[in-house]
Coordinates of C-alpha atoms and ligand atoms in Angstrom, one line a residue:
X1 CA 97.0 65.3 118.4
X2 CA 93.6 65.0 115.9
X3 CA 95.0 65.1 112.7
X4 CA 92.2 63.2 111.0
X5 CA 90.3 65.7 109.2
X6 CA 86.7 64.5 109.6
X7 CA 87.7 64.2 113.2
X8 CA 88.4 67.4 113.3
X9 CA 85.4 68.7 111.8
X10 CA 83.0 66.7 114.3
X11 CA 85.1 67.9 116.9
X12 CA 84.1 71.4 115.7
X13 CA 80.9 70.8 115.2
X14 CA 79.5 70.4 118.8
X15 CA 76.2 73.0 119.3
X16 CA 77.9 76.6 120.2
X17 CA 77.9 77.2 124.1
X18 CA 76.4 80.2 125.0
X19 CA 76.6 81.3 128.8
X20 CA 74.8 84.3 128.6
X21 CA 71.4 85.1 126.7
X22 CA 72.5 87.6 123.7
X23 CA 72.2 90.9 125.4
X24 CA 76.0 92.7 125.3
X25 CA 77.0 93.6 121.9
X26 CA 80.6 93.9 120.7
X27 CA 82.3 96.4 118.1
X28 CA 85.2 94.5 116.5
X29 CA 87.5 97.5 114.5
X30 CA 90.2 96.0 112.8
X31 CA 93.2 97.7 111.1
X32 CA 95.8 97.2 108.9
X33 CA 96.9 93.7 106.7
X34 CA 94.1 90.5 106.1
X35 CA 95.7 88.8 109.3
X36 CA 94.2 91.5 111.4
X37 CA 90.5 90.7 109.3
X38 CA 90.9 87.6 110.1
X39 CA 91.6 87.4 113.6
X40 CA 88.8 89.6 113.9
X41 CA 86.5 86.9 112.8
X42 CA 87.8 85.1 114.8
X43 CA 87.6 86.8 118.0
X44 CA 83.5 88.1 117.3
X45 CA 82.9 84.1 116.8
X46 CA 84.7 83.5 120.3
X47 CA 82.7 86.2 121.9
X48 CA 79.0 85.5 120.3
X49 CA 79.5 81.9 122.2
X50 CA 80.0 84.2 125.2
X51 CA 76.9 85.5 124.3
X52 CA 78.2 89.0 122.7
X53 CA 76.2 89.9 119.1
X54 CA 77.8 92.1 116.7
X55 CA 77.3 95.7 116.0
X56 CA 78.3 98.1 113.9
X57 CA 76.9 101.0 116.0
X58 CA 79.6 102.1 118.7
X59 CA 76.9 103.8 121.0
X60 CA 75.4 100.4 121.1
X61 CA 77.9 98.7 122.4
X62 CA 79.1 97.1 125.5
X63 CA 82.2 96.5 124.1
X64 CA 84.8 97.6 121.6
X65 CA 87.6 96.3 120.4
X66 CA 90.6 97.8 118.5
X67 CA 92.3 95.2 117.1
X68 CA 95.4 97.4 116.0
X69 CA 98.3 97.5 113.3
X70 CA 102.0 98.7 114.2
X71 CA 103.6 98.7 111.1
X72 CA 104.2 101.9 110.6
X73 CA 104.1 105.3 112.7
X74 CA 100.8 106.9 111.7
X75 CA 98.7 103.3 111.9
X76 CA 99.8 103.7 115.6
X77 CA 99.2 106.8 116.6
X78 CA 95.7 106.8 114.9
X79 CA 95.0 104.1 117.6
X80 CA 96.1 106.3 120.3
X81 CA 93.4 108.9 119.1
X82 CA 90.7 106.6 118.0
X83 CA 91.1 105.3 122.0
X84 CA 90.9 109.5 123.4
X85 CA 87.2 109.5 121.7
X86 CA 86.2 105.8 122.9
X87 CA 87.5 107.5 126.4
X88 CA 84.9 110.5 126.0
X89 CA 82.1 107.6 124.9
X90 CA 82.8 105.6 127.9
X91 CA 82.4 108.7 130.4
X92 CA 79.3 110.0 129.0
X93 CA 78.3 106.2 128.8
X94 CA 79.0 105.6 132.7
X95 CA 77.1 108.9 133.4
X96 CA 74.2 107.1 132.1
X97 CA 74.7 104.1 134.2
X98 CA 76.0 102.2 131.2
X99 CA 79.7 100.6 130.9
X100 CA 81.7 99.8 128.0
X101 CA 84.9 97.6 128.0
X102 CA 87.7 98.6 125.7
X103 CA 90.0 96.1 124.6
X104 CA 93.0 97.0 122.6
X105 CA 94.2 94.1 120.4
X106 CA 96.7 93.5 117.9
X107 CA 100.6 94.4 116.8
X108 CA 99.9 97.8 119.2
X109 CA 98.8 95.7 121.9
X110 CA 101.6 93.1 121.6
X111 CA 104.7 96.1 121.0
X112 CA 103.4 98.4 123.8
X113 CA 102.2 96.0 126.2
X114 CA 101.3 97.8 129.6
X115 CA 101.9 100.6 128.1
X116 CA 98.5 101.1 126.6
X117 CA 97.0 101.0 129.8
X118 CA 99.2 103.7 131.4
X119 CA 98.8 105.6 128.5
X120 CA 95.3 105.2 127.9
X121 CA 93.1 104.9 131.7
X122 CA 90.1 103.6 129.6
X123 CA 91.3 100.7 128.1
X124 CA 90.5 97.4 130.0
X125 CA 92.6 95.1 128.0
X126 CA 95.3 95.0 126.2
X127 CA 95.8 91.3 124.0
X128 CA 98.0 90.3 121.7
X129 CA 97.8 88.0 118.5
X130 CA 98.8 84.8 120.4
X131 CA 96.7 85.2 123.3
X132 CA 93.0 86.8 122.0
X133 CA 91.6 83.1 122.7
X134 CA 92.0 83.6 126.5
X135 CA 89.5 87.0 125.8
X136 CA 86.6 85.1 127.3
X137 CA 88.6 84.8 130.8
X138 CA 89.7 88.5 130.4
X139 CA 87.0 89.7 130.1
X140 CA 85.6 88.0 133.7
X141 CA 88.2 89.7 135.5
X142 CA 87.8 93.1 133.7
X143 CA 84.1 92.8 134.8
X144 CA 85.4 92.3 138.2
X145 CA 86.9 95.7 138.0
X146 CA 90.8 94.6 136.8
X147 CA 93.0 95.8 134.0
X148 CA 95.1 93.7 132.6
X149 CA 97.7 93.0 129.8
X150 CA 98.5 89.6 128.2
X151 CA 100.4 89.7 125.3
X152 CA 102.3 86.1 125.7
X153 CA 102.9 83.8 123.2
X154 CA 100.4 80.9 124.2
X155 CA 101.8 77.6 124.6
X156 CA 98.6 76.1 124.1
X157 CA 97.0 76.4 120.2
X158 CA 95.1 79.0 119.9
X159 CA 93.1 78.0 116.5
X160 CA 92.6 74.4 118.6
X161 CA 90.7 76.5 121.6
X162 CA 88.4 78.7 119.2
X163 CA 85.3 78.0 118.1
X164 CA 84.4 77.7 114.3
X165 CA 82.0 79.9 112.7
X166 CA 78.6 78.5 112.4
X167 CA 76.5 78.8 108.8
X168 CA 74.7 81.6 109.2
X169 CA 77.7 83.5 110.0
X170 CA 80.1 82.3 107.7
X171 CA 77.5 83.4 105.0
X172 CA 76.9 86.6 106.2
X173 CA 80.8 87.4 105.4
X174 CA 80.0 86.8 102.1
X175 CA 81.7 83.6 99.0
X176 CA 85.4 84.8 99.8
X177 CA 86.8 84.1 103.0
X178 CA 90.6 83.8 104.1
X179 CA 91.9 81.1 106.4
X180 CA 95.1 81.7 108.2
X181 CA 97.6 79.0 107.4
X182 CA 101.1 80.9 108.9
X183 CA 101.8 83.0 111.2
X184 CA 104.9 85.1 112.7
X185 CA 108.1 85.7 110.9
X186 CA 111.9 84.6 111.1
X187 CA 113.4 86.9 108.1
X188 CA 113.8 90.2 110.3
X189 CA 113.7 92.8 107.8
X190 CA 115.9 95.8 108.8
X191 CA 112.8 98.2 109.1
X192 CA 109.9 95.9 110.1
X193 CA 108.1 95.3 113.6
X194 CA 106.5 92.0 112.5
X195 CA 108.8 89.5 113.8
X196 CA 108.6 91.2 117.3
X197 CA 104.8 91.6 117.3
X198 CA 103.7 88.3 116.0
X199 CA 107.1 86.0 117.1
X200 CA 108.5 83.1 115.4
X201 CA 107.3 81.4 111.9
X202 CA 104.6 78.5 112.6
X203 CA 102.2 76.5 110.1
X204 CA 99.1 74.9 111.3
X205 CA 98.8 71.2 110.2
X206 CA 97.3 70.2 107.3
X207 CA 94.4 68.3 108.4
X208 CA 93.6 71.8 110.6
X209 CA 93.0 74.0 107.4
X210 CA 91.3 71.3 105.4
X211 CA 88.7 71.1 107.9
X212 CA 88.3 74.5 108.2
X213 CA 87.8 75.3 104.3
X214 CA 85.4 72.5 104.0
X215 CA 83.5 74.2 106.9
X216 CA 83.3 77.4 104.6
X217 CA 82.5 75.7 101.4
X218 CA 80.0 73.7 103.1
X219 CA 78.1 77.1 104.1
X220 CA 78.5 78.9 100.6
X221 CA 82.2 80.0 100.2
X222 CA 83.5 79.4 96.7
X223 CA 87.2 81.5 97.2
X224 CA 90.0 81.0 100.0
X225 CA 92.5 82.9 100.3
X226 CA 95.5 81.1 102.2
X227 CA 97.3 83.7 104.5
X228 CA 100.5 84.4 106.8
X229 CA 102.4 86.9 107.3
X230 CA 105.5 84.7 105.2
X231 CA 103.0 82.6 103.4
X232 CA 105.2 80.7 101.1
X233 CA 107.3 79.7 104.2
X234 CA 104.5 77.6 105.2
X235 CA 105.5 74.1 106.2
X236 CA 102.9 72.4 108.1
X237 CA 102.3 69.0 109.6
X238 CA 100.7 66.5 107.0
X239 CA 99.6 63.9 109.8
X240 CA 102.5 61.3 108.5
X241 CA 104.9 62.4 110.1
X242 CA 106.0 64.7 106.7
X243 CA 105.6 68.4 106.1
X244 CA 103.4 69.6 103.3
X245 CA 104.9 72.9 101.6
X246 CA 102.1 75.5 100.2
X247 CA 102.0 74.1 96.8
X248 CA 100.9 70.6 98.1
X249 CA 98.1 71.9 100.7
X250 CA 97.2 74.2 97.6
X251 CA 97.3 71.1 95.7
X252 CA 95.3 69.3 98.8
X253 CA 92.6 72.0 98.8
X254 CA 92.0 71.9 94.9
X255 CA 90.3 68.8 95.4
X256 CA 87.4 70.1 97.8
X257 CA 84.7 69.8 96.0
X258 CA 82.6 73.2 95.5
X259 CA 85.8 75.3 96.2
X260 CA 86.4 77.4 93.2
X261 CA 89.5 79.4 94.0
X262 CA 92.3 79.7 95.8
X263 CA 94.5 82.5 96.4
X264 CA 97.7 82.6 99.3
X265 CA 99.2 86.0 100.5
X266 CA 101.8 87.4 101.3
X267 CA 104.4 85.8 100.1
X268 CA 108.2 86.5 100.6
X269 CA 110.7 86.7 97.4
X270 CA 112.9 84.1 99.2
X271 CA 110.4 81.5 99.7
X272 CA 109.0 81.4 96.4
X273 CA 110.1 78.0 95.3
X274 CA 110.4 76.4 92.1
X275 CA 107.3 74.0 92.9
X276 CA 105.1 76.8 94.0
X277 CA 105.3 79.0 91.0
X278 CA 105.0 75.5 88.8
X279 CA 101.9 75.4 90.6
X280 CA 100.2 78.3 88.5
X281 CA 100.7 76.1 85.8
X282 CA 99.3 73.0 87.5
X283 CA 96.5 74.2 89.8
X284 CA 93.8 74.9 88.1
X285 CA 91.8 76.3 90.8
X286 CA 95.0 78.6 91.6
X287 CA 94.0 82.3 90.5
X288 CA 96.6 84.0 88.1
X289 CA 97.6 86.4 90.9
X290 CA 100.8 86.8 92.9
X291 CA 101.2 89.8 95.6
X292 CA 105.2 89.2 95.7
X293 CA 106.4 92.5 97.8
X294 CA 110.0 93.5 96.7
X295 CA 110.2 96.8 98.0
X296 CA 113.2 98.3 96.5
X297 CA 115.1 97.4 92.7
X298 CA 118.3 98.8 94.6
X299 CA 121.1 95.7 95.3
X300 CA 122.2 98.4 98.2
X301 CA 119.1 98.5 99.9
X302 CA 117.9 94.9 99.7
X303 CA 121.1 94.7 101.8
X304 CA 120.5 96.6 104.2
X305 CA 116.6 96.0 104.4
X306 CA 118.2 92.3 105.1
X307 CA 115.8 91.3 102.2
X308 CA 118.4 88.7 101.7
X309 CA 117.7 88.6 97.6
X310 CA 118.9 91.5 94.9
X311 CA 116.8 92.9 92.3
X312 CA 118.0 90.0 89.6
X313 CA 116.6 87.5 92.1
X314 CA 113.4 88.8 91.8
X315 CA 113.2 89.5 88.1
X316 CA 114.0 85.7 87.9
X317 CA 110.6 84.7 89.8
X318 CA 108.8 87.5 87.8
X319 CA 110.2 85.9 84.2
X320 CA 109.6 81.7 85.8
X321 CA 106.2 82.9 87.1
X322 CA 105.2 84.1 83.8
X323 CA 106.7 80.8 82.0
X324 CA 104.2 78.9 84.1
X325 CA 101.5 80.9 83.5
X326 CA 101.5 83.4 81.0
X327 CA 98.6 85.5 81.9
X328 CA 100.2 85.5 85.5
X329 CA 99.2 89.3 87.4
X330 CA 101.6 90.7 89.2
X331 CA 101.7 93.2 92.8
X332 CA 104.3 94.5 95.3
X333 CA 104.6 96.2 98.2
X334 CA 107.4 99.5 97.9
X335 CA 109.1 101.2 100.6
X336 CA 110.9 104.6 99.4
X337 CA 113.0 106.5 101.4
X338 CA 114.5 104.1 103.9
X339 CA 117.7 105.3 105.3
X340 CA 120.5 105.7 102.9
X341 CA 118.4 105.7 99.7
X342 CA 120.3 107.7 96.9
X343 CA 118.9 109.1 93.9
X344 CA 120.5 106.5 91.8
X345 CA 119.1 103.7 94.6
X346 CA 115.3 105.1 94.0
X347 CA 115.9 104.7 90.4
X348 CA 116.5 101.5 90.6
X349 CA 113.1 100.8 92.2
X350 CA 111.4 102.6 89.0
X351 CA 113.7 100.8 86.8
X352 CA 112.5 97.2 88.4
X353 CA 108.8 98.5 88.5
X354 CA 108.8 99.5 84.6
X355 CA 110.9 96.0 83.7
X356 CA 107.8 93.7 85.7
X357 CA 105.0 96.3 84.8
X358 CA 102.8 96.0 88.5
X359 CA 98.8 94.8 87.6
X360 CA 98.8 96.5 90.7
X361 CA 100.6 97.8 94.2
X362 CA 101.0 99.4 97.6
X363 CA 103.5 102.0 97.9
X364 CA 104.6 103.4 101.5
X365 CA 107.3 106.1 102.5
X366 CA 110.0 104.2 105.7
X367 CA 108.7 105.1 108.6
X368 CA 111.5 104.1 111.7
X369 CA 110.0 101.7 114.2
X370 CA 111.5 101.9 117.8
X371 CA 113.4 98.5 118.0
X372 CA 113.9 97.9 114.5
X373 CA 117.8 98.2 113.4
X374 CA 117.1 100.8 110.6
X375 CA 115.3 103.3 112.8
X376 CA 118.9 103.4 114.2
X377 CA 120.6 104.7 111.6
X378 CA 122.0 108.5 111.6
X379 CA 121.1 108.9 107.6
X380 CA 117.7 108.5 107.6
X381 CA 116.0 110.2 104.6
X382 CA 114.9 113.9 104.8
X383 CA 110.3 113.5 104.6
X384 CA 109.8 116.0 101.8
X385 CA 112.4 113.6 99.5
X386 CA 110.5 110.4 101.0
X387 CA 107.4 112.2 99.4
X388 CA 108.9 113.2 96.6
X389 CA 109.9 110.0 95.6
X390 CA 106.4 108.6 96.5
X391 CA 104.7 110.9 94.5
X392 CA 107.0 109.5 91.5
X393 CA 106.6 106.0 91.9
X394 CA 102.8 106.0 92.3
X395 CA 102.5 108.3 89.2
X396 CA 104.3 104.8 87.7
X397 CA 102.2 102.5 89.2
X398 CA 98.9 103.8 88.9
X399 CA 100.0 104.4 85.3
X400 CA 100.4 100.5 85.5
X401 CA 97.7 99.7 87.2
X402 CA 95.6 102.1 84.6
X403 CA 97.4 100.0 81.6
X404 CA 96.5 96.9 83.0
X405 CA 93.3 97.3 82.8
X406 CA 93.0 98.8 79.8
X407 CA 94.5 95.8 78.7
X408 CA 91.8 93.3 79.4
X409 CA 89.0 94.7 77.6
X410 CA 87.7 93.2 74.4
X411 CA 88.9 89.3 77.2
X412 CA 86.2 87.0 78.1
X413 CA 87.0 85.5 81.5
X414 CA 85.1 83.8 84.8
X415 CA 83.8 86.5 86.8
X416 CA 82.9 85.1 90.7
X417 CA 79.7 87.4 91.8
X418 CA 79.9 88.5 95.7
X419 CA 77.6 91.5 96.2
X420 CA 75.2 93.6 94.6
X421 CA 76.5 96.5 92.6
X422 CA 76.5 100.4 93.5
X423 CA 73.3 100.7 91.2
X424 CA 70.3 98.8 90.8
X425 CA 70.1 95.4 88.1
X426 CA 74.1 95.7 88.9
X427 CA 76.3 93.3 90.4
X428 CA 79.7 93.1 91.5
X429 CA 82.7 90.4 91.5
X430 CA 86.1 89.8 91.0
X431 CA 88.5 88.6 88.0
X432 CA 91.0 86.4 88.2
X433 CA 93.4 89.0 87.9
X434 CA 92.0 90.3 91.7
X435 CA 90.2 93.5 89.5
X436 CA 86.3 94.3 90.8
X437 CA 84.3 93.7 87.9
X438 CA 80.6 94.9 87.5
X439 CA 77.7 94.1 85.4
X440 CA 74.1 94.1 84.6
X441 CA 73.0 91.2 85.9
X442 CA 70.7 88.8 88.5
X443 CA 71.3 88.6 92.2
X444 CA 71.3 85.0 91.8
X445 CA 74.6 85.1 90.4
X446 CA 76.3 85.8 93.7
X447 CA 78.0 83.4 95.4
X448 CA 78.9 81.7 91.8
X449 CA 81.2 82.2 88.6
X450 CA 80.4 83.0 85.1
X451 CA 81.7 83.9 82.1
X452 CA 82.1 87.5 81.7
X453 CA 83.1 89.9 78.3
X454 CA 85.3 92.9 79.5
X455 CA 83.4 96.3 77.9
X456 CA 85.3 99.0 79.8
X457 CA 88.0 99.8 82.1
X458 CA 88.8 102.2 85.0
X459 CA 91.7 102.6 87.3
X460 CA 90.4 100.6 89.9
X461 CA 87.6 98.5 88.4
X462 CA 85.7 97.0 85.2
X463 CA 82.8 97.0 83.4
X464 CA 81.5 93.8 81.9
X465 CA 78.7 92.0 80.2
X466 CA 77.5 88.4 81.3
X467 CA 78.2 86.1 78.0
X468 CA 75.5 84.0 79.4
X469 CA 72.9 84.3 82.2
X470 CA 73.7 80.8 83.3
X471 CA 76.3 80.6 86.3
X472 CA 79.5 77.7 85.9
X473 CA 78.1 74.6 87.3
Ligands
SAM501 N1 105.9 89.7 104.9 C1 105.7 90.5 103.8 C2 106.9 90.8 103.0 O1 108.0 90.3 103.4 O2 106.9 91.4 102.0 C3 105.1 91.9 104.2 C4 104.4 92.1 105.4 S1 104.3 93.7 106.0 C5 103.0 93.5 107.1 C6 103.4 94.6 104.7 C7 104.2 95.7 104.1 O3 104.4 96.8 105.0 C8 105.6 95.4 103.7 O4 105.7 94.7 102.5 C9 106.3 96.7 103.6 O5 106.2 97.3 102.3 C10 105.5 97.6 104.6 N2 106.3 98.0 105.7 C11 106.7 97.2 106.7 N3 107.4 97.9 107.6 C12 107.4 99.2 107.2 C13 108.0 100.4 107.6 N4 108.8 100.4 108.7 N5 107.8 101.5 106.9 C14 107.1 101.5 105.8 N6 106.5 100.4 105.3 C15 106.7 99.3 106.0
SF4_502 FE1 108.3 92.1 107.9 FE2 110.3 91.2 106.4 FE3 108.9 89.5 107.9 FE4 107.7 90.6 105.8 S1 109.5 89.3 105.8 S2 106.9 90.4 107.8 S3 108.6 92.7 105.8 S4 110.2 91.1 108.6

């Protein structure tokens, strides 16, 4: 195994191979949580070796891919109609003497299976999360007139067998990127699809993601953003024959030079160690942000979500986050109306939202999953209460959120510039706090940090002026 990180990066740094002069253009549509944006990186760098470009245009392409979420009900079934118009595209396509592959991709892919292709005649492909690096091989057969499914769970590596970005693309995606650190899930939450559709809980090594993030910050990138679908359960191979936990590869990547922030999402109550959240106070490159779902305040229904904390538990990492860091902002993820939910359970969840008071959050009402053990049960929750209670919680939240940013007027903070803004002489970044902030300001400013004065507030962004029109060094 290559756990030597400049090894690694040599290793990666071999010319692209291109086997076909850039002619086919692929459509990557991705859905759903930043593990899906990523792997959709992922997957058009795979396929511009093949020689694929990318396109935004669907009429121009040779091939599309849906790379699908299957958390809930209606992110499902939109795939299902998004694939009935790709079907009326290919026809009129063929009829022209022009072909276009579909590839479905994804949690859908990985759940249904076969499925997709009996359901759907059009689709080509179906792939799953652990298997999209094989795409290249696919996609020779389906060319050869086969359909086909492969949604295993790859012994071999996948992040070992595709190929990294090169410059120009990594800056075309702009001074943020994430890197995928943890993947799959062994917690099993009563309502949730994910450990089915992504499998067991896995970290990449150490000197894996180093490599990668110096890649990035080597081409521009100035903010990572460690993700997994458990984060905070990472636990990945240092090379010594030891584990690093998320604080210490946090702690590892502070020290690349021309990195200036790091963020890590999503992270699970239960793996929110004492070492981590002391890391907020330690890391100085570590944002003052933590997206820590909790998704009810009701002891009952943490049970029986098999959330395997209670509402105190939680309030405990709010209270130790905010010792490390005092400015520390806050998000969750809510579920409302999952089977059994009283009155008295729901206002638990806007009792624990108004105690932690949210910078910000996503709110969504249970939707049963086939397989899951809660979409089993006989007293699931009647929709117009589920939207009831939705409606009353977001009122709360975007009151927060509203409040929140109220509050940081009149604050001087570091501002890290990443596109122009929505009118001319503007430009557009983010806080700390993960807000959008704009001001008037140079175009040279993107891709770096500087120190910005807070003038006014909306509910979903700012409005600043530079304190200086020289960027952080
Ligand atoms: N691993 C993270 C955690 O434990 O909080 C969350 C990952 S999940 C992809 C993102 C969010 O989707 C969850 O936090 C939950 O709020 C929501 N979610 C998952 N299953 C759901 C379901 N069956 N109905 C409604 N929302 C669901
Ligand atoms: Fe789903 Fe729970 Fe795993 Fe999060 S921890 S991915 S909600 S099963």
């Amino acid at each position: 195994m290559v756990t030597d990180v400049k090894e690694l990066i040599e290793a990666r740094s071999e010319p692209q191979r291109c086997e076909a002069a850039l002619l086919s253009k692929v459509l990557v549509k991705s859905y759903g949580c930043q593990m899906n944006v990523y792997d959709a990186t992922r997957m058009t760098d795979l396929l511009s070796r093949e020689g694929y470009a990318e396109t935004k245009i669907e009429e121009d392409a040779d091939l599309v891919i849906l790379n699908t979420c299957h958390i809930r009900e209606k992110a499902a079934e939109k795939i299902y109609s998004e694939l009935g118009k790709l079907a009326i595209a290919k026809r009129a396509l063929n009829a022209q003497g022009r072909d276009m592959k579909i590839v479905v991709a994804g949690c859908v892919a990985q759940a249904e299976g076969e499925e997709v292709l009996k359901r759907q005649r059009a689709v080509d492909i179906v792939v799953g999360p652990q298997s999209y690096h094989r795409l290249p091989e696919l996609l020779r057969q389906a060319r050869d007139g086969a359909r086909l499914a492969d949604t295993d769970f790859a012994v071999e590596d996948k992040f070992r067998t595709l190929p990294a970005p090169n410059r120009a693309q990594i800056r075309a995606r702009g001074v943020s990127a994430f890197v995928t650190v943890q993947e799959g899930c062994d917690k099993f939450c009563s309502f949730c699809v994910v450990p089915y559709t992504r499998g067991a809980e896995a970290s990449r090594p150490v000197a894996e993601i180093i490599a990668e993030t110096m890649r990035l910050v080597d081409a521009g990138v100035r903010e990572i953003t460690l993700i997994g679908q458990n984060v905070n359960a990472y636990l990945g191979p240092d090379g010594d024959g030891r584990e690093a936990s998320l604080a210490q590869l946090l702690d590892r990547l502070a020290r690349i030079e021309g990195l200036a922030r790091l963020r890590y999402t999503t992270s699970h109550p239960v793996d929110m160690a004492q070492e981590l959240i002391d890391a907020h106070g330690a890391n100085p490159k570590l944002m003052p942000y933590v997206h820590l779902p909790v998704q009810s305040g009701s002891d009952r229904i943490l049970k029986a979500m098999n959330r395997k904390h209670g509402a105190d538990a939680y309030l405990s990492i709010v209270e130790r986050l905010r010792k490390a860091r005092s400015d520390i902002a806050l998000s969750s993820d809510f579920i409302v109306g999952f089977p059994g939910e009283s009155d008295a359970d729901f206002e638990a969840t806007m009792a624990l939202a108004r105690a932690v008071g949210f910078a910000s959050s996503f709110s969504f009402k249970y939707s049963p999953r086939p397989g899951t053990p809660a979409a089993d049960r006989d007293d699931q929750i009647d929709e117009t209460v589920k939207s009831e209670r939705l409606a009353a919680l977001q009122v709360l939240l975007d009151e927060q959120r509203q409040a929140y940013n109220a509050a940081t007027v009149g604050r001087e903070f570091d501002v890290l510039f990443e596109k122009a803004g929505r009118h001319e002489g503007q430009i557009g970044g983010k806080s700390p706090y993960m807000q959008a902030v704009h001001v008037e300001g140079q175009m040279e400013l993107i891709g770096r940090e500087a120190r910005v004065k807070i003038i006014a507030a909306g509910s979903n962004s700012l409005g600043g002026r530079l304190m200086s029109e020289e960027a952080k060094a």
